[in-house]
Coordinates of C-alpha atoms and ligand atoms in Angstrom, one line a residue:
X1 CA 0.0 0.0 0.0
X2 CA 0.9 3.9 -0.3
X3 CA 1.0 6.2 2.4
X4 CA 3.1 9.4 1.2
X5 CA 5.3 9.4 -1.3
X6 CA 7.1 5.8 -0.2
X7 CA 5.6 2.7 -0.8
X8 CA 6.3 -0.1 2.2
X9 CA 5.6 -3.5 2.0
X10 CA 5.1 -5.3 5.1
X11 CA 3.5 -9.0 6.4
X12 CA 0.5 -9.2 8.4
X13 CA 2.6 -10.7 11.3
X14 CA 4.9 -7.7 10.6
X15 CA 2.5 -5.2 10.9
X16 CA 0.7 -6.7 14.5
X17 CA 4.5 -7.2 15.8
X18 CA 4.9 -3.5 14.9
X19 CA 2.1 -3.2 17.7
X20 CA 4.1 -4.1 20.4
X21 CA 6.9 -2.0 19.4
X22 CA 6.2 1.5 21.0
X23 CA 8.5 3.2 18.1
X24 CA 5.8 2.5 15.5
X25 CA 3.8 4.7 17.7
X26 CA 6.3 7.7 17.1
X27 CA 6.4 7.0 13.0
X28 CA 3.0 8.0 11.9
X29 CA 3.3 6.4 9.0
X30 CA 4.4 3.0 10.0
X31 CA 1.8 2.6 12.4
X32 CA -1.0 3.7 10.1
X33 CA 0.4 1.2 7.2
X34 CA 0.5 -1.7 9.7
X35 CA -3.2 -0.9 11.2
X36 CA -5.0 -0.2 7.9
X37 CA -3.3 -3.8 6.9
X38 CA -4.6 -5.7 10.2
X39 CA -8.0 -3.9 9.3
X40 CA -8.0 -5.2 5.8
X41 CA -6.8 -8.4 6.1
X42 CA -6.6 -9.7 9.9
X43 CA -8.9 -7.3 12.1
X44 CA -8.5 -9.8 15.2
X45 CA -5.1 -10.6 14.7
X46 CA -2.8 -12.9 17.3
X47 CA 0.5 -11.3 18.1
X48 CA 3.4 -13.7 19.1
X49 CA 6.1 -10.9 20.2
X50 CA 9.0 -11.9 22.0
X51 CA 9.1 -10.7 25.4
X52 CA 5.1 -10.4 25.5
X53 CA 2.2 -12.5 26.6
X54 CA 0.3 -13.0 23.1
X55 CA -2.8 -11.0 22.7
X56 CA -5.3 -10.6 20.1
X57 CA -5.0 -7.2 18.3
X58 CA -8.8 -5.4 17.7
X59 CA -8.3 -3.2 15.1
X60 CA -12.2 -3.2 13.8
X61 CA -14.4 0.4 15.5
X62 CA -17.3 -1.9 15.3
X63 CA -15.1 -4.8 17.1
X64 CA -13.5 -2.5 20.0
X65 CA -17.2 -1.4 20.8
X66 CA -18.3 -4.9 20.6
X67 CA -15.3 -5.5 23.7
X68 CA -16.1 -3.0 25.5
X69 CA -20.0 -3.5 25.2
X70 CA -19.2 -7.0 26.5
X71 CA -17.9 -5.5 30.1
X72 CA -18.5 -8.3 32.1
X73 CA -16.9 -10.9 29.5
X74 CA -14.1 -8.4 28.9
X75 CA -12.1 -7.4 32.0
X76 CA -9.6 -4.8 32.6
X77 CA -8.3 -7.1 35.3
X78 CA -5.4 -8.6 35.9
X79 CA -3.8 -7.2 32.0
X80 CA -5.4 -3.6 31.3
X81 CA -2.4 -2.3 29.4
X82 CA 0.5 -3.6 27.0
X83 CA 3.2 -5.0 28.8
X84 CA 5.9 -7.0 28.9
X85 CA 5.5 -10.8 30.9
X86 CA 7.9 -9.8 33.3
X87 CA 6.1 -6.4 34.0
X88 CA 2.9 -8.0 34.3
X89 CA 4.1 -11.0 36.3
X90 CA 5.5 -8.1 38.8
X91 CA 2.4 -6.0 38.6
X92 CA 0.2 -9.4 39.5
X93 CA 2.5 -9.7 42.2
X94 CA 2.3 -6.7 43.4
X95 CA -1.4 -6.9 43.0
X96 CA -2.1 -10.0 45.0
X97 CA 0.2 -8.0 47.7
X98 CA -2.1 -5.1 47.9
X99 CA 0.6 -2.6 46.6
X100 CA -0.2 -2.3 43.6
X101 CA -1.3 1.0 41.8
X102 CA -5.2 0.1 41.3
X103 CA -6.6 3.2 39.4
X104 CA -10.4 2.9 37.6
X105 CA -8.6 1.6 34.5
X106 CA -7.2 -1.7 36.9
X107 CA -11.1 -1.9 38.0
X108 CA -14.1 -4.0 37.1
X109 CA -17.6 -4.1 38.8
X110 CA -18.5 -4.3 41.6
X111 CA -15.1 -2.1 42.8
X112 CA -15.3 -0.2 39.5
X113 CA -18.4 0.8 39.6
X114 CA -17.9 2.2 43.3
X115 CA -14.4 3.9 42.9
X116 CA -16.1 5.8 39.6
X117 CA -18.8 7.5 41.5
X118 CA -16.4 9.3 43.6
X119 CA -14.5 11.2 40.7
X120 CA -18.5 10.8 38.2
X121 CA -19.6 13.8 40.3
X122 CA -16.6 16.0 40.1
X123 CA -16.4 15.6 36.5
X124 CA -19.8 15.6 35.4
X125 CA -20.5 18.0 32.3
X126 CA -22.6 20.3 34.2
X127 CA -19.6 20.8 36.9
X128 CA -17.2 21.1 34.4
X129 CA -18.8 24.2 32.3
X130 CA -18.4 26.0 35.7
X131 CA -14.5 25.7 35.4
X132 CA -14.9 27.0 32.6
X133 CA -13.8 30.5 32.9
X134 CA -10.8 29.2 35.2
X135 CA -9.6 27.1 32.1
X136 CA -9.9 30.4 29.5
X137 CA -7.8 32.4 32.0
X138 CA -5.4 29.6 31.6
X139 CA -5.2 29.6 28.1
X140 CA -5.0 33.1 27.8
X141 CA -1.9 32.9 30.0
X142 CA -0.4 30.6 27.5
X143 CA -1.3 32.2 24.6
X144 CA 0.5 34.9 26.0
X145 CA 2.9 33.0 26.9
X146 CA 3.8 32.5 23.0
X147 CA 3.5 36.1 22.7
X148 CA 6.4 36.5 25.2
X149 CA 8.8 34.1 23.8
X150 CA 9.3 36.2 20.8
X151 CA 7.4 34.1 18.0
X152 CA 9.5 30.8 17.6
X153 CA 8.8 28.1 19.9
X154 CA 8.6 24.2 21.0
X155 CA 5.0 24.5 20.8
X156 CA 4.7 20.5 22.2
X157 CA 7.5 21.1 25.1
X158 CA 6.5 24.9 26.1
X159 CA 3.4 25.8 25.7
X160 CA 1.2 22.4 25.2
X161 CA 2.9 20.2 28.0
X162 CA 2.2 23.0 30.6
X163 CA -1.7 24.3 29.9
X164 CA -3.3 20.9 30.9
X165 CA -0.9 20.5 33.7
X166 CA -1.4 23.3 34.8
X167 CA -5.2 23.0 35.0
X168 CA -5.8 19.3 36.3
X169 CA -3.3 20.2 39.5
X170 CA -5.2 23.7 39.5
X171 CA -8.2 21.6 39.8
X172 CA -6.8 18.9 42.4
X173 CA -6.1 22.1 44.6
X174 CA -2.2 21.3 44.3
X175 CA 0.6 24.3 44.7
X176 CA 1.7 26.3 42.0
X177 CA 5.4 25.3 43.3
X178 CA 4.8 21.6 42.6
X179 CA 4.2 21.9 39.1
X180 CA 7.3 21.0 37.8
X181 CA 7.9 18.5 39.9
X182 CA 4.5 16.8 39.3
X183 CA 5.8 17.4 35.5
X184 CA 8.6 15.0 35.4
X185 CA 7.1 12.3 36.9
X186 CA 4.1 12.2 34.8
X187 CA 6.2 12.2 32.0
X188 CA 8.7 9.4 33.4
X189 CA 5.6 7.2 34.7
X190 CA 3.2 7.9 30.9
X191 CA 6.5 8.4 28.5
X192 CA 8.3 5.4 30.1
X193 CA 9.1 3.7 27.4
X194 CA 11.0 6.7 25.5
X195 CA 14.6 7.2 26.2
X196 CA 14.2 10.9 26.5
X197 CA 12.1 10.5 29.4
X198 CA 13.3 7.7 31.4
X199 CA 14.4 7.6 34.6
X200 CA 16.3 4.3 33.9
X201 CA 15.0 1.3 32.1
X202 CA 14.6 -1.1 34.6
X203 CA 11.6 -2.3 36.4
X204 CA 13.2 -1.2 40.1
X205 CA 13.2 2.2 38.3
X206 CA 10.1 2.7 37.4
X207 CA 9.0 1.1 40.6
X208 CA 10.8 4.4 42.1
X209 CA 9.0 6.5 39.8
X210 CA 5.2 5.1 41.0
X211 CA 6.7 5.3 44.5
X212 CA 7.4 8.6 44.8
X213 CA 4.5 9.3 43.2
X214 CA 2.5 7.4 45.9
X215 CA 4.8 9.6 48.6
X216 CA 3.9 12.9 47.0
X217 CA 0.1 12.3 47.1
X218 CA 0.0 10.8 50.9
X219 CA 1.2 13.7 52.1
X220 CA -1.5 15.9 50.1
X221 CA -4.1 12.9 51.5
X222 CA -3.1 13.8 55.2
X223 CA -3.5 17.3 54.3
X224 CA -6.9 18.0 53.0
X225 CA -7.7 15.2 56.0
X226 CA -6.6 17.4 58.0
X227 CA -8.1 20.8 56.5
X228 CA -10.7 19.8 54.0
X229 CA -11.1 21.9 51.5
X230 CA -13.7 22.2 48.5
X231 CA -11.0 20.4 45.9
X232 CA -10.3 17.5 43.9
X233 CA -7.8 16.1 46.3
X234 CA -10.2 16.2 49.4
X235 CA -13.3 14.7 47.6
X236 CA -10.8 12.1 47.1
X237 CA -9.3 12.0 50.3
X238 CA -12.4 12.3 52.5
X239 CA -14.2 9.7 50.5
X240 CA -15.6 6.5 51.9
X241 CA -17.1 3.5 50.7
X242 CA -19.1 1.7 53.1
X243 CA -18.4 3.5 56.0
X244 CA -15.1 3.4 55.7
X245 CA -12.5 5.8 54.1
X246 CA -10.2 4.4 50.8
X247 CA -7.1 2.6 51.7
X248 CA -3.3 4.3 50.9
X249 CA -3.5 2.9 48.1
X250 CA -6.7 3.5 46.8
X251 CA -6.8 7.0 47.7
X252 CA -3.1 7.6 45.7
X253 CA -3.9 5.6 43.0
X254 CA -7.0 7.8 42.2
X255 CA -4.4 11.1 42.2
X256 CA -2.5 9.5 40.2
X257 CA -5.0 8.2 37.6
X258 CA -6.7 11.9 37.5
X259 CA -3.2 14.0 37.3
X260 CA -1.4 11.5 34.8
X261 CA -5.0 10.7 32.5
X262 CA -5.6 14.3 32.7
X263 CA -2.8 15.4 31.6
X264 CA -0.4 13.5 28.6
X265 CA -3.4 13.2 26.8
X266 CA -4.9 16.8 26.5
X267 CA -1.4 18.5 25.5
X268 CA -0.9 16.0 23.1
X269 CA -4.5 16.6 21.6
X270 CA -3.2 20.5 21.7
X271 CA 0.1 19.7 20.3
X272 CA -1.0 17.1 17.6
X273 CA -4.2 19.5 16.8
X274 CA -2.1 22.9 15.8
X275 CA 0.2 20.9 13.8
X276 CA -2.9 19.4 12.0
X277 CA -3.8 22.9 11.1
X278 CA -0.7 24.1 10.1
X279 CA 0.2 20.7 7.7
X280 CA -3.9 22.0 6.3
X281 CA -3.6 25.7 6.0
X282 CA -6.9 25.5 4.3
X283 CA -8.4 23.8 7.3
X284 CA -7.4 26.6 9.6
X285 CA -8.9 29.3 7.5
X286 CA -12.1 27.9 7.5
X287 CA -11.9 27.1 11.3
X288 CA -11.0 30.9 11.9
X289 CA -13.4 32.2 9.3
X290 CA -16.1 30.2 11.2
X291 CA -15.8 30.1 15.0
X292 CA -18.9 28.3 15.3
X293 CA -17.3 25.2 13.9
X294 CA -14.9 24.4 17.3
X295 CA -16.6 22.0 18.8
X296 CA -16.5 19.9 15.6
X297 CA -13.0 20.8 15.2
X298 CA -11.8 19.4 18.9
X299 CA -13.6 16.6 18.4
X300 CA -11.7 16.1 15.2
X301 CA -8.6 17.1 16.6
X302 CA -9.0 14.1 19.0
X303 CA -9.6 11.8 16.6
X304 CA -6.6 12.8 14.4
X305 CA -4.4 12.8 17.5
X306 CA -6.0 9.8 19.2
X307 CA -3.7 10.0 22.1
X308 CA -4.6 6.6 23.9
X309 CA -2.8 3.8 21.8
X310 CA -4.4 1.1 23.4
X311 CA -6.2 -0.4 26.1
X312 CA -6.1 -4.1 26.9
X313 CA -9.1 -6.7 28.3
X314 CA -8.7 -10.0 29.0
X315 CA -11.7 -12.5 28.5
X316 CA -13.4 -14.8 31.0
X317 CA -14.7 -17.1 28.9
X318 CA -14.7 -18.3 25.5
X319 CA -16.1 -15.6 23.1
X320 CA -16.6 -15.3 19.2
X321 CA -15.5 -12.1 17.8
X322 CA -15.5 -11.9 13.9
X323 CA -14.1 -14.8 13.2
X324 CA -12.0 -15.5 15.7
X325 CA -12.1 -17.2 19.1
X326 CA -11.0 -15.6 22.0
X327 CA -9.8 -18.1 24.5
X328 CA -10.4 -18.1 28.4
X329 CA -7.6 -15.8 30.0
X330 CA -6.2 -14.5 26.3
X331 CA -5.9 -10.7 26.0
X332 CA -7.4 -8.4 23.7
X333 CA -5.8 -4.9 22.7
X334 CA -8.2 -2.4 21.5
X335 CA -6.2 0.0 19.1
X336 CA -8.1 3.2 19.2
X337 CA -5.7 4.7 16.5
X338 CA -7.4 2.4 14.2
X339 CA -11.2 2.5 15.4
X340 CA -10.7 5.9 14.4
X341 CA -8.8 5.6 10.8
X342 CA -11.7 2.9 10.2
X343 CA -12.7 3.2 6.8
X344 CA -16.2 1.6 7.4
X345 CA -17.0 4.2 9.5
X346 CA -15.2 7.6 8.1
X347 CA -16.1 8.9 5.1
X348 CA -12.2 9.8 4.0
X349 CA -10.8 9.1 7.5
X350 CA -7.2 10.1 6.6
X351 CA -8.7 13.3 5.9
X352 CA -8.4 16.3 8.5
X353 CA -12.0 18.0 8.5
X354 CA -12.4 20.6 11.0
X355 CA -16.4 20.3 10.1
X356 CA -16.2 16.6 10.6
X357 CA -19.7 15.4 11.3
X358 CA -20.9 13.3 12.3
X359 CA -17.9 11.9 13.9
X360 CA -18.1 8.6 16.2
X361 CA -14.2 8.4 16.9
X362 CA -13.3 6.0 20.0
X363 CA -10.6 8.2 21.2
X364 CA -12.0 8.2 24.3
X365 CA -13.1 4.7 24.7
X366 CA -17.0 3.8 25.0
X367 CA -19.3 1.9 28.0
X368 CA -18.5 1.5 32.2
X369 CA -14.6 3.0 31.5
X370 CA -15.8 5.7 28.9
X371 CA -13.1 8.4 30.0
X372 CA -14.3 10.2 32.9
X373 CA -12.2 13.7 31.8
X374 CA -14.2 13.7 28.3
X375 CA -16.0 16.9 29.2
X376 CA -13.2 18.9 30.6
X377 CA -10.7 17.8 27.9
X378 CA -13.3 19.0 25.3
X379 CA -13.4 22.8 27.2
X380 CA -9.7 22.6 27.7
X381 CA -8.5 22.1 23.9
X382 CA -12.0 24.0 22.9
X383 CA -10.4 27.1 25.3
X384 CA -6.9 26.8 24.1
X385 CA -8.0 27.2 20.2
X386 CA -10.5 29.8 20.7
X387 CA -7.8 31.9 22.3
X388 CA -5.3 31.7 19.7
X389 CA -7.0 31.2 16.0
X390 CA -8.2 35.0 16.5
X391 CA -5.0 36.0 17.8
X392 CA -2.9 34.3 14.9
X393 CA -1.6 35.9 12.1
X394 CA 0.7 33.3 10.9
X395 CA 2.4 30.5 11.4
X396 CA 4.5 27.6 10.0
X397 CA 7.0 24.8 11.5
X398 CA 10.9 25.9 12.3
X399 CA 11.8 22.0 12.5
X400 CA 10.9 18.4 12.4
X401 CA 8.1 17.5 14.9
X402 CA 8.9 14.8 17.1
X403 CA 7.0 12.1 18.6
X404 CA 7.4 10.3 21.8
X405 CA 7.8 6.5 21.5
X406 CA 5.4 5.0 23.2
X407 CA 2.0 2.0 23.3
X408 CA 0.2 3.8 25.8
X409 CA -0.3 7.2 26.0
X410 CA 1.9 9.4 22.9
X411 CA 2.0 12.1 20.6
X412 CA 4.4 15.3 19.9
X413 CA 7.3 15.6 22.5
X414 CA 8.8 18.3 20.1
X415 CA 6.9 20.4 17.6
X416 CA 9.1 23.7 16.7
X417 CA 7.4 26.7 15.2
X418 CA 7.6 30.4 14.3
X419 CA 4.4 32.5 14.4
X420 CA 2.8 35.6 14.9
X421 CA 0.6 36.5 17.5
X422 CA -1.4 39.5 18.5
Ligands
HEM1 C1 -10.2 6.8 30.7 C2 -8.9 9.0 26.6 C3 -8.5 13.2 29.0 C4 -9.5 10.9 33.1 C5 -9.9 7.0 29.4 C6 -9.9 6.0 28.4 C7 -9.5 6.6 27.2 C8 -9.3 8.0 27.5 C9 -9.4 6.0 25.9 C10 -10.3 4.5 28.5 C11 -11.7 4.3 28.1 C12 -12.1 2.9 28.0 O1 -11.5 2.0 28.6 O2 -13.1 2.6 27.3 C13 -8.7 10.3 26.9 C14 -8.4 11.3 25.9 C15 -8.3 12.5 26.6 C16 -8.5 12.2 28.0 C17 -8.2 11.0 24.4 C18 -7.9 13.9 26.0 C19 -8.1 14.2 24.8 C20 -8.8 13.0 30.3 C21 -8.8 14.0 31.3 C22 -9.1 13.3 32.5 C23 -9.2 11.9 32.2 C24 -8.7 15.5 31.1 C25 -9.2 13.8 33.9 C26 -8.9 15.0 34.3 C27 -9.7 9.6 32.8 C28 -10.1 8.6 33.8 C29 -10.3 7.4 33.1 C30 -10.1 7.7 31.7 C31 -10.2 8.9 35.3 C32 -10.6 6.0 33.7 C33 -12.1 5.8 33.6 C34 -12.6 4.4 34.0 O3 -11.8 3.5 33.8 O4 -13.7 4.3 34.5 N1 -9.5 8.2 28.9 N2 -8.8 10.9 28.1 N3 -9.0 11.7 30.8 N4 -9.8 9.0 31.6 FE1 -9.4 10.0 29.8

C-alpha cells in the first residue's frame, strides 16, 4: 500500500509485531500502514512478540465497541495495558500483595463501579462548564505566553505540555510550586518507554517513579484530612465506601489516575491538533473564518491525535468475535488509533476536517470506563483554540516534529514553530 510518497511493504505478522513495538507509535506512518493492513486483512489478529504475553489485536471500531459493550466478559483485570511478561508477572505480584497502583482503568464491577462515583460527580458535564472560565484564564496565560517568547517556539514542550498540567493540579487544589515536579514524573511514569524521558530502564526504576509518586500524594491525603477543602484532592481523600474511608493505596492511585489521565493526553491533543492545522492551512482558515465550527473541530482534533494507543481486556470465557475465538484468559488490545482511521466508518478518515460530522471516533473509549475527563478535555482544547486562532496571524513549522515512542499514552514531544501572534 501507499502512504506518502514511499511505498512499504510489510506482512501481516509484521505489521501486528509493529504493535508491540512503542517506536511504531512515534512513525506515523508505520503505524497507520501496519493498522489499515490488520484492518484489511486480519482485524482480530494474534501477536506472538518476544518478550510479551500473546494477545489478540482489535483493530475493527465496530469490534472495539463490541469489547467494550461485553464489560462483564471483557475485564480490565489482571492485563489492562500492553506490557511486557515480566512487568505484568510483577504487577500481578504486586497486585495479589495489595501494593499495587489500582486506578479505575485496573477496575471492574463491583469495585469499579464504586471507585467511579467518587470522581463521576466532580467531572460531570454540568460541573465542568463551571471551570470553565478558570480554564480560558489559563489559556490566555499561555497564549501569552507564545507572545512573550518572541514568536519561535517548541509548541509541544513549552506551551502544550504545561496548559493541561497546569489545569488538572489547579483543579486537584495542588501548589503552584509543585508543578514541575509533578511534570517529570508524569512524563517518566506515561512516557516510560522513551529514552528521553526515562528515569532508567529497569523495572526497580520505574518502581521508584510510581513510588514517589505514591509519597507525594500521601502527604496531600493527610493534608486535605486534616483541613478539608472544597478540591479535587479532598473529595478524594475524605471519601468513603461503606463507612469506611479508601485505603493508601486507593486513595493515591486515584491522584494519580486523575493527574497523569488528565494530563499527557490533553497537551498531546493540543500539540498534535495545531500541527494538523498548520500541515492543512486550508483547514485553519475555515476554522478561523467560522468560529462556530470548534466543537467539531476538537472533536476532530482528538480523533486525528487519538492520544490513547491502546487499552487491553482480557476474557473470561470463550467468546466469538469476527471470526476468531478468544480463549479463556487470552488478552485483547483495543487500538483506538485504528477505530478511528476505520474506513467503514469515516467517510475519507485520513482526511483532516475541522467540520467533521458526524464523527463517532473511539478516542475516548466507550461503555463503564468511557473516560471520565471527556468533558473537561473537550473545554480545555476547545479554550486553548479559541484563544489563539483569532489572535494568529501566521504561522509555520521551524523544524521536524517529534513524537514520543510509546504503546500507551503518545503524541508530539517536540513540535518547533515560528508565528505571529497579537
Ligand atoms: C479513561 C482517553 C482526557 C481521566 C480513558 C480511556 C480513554 C481515555 C481511551 C479509557 C476508556 C475505555 O477503557 O473505554 C482520553 C483522551 C483524553 C482524555 C483522548 C484527552 C483528549 C482525560 C482527562 C481526564 C481523564 C482530562 C481527567 C482529568 C480519565 C479517567 C479514566 C479515563 C479517570 C478512567 C475511567 C474508567 O476506567 O472508568 N480516557 N482521556 N481523561 N480518563 Fe481519559
Amino acid at each position: 500500500m501507499t502512504i506518502g510518497s514511499q511505498r512499504m511493504t510489510l506482512t501481516v505478522d509484521e505489521a501486528g509485531l509493529a504493535l508491540a513495538d512503542p517506536k511504531t507509535y512515534a512513525d506515523d506512518r508505520l503505524l497507520h500502514e501496519s493498522l489499515a493492513l490488520l484492518r484489511r486483512e486480519a482485524p482480530i489478529h494474534r501477536v506472538d512478540a518476544p518478550e510479551y504475553t500473546p494477545f489478540w489485536a482489535v483493530t475493527k471500531h465496530e469490534d472495539i465497541l463490541e469489547v467494550e459493550r461485553e464489560h462483564q466478559v471483557f475485564l480490565n483485570a489482571p492485563r489492562p495495558l500492553l506490557a511486557t511478561t515480566e512487568l505484568d508477572v510483577m504487577n500481578q505480584q504486586r497486585a495479589e500483595a495489595g501494593i499495587a497502583l489500582r486506578t479505575l482503568v485496573h477496575m471492574d464491577d463491583p469495585d469499579h463501579r464504586v471507585f467511579r462515583a467518587i470522581g463521576a460527580d466532580w467531572f460531570r458535564p454540568r460541573a465542568m462548564r463551571a471551570l470553565e472560565p478558570r480554564v480560558k484564564e489559563l489559556a490566555k496565560r499561555y497564549v501569552d505566553r507564545m507572545v512573550e517568547l518572541g514568536g519561535e517556539c517548541d509548541f509541544a514542550r513549552e506551551i502544550a505540555v504545561h496548559f493541561p498540567l497546569y489545569v488538572i493540579l489547579s483543579l486537584l487544589g495542588l501548589p503552584e510550586s509543585d508543578f514541575d515536579r509533578m511534570l517529570r514524573l508524569t512524563q517518566e511514569l506515561f512516557g516510560g518507554d522513551d529514552d528521553e524521558f526515562q528515569r532508567g530502564a529497569s523495572n526497580e526504576e520505574k518502581l521508584q517513579v510510581l513510588l514517589d509518586f505514591f509519597a507525594y500524594f500521601q502527604g496531600l491525603t493527610d493534608a486535605r484530612r486534616q483541613n478539608p477543602t472544597d478540591d479535587l484532592a479532598s473529595a478524594i481523600a475524605n471519601a468513603s465506601i461503606d463507612g469506611e474511608r479508601l485505603n493508601d493505596f486507593d486513595t493515591a492511585s486515584y491522584y494519580v489516575i486523575v493527574a497523569t489521565a488528565g494530563h499527557d493526553t490533553t497537551s498531546a491533543t493540543i500539540a498534535g491538533g495545531l500541527h494538523a492545522l498548520i500541515e492543512h492551512p486550508a483547514q485553519l482558515a475555515q476554522l478561523r473564518d467560522a468560529p462556530g465550527l470548534m466543537p467539531l473541530a476538537v472533536d476532530e482534533m482528538i480523533r486525528w491525535v487519538t492520544p490513547v494507543k491502546e487499552f487491553m481486556r482480557t476474557a473470561t470465557r470463550d467468546y466469538d468475535l469476527r471470526d476468531v475465538t478468544i480463549r479463556k484468559g487470552e488478552a485483547a488490545m483495543l487500538s483506538y488509533p485504528s477505530a478511528n482511521r476505520d474506513e467503514d466508518v469515516f467517510n475519507d478518515p485520513f482526511r483532516f476536517d475541522v467540520a467533521r460530522d458526524p464523527n463517532k471516533h473511539l478516542a475516548f473509549g466507550f461503555g463503564v470506563h468511557y473516560c471520565l475527563g471527556a468533558a473537561l478535555a473537550r473545554i480545555e482544547v476547545r479554550a486553548f483554540f479559541e484563544e489563539l486562532i483569532p489572535r494568529l496571524r501566521s504561522i509555520e513549522l521551524a523544524g521536524e516534529p517529534e513524537s514520543i515512542a510509546t504503546t500507551f499514552v503518545g503524541g508530539l514531544k517536540s513540535l518547533p514553530i515560528r508565528y505571529s501572534v497579537d
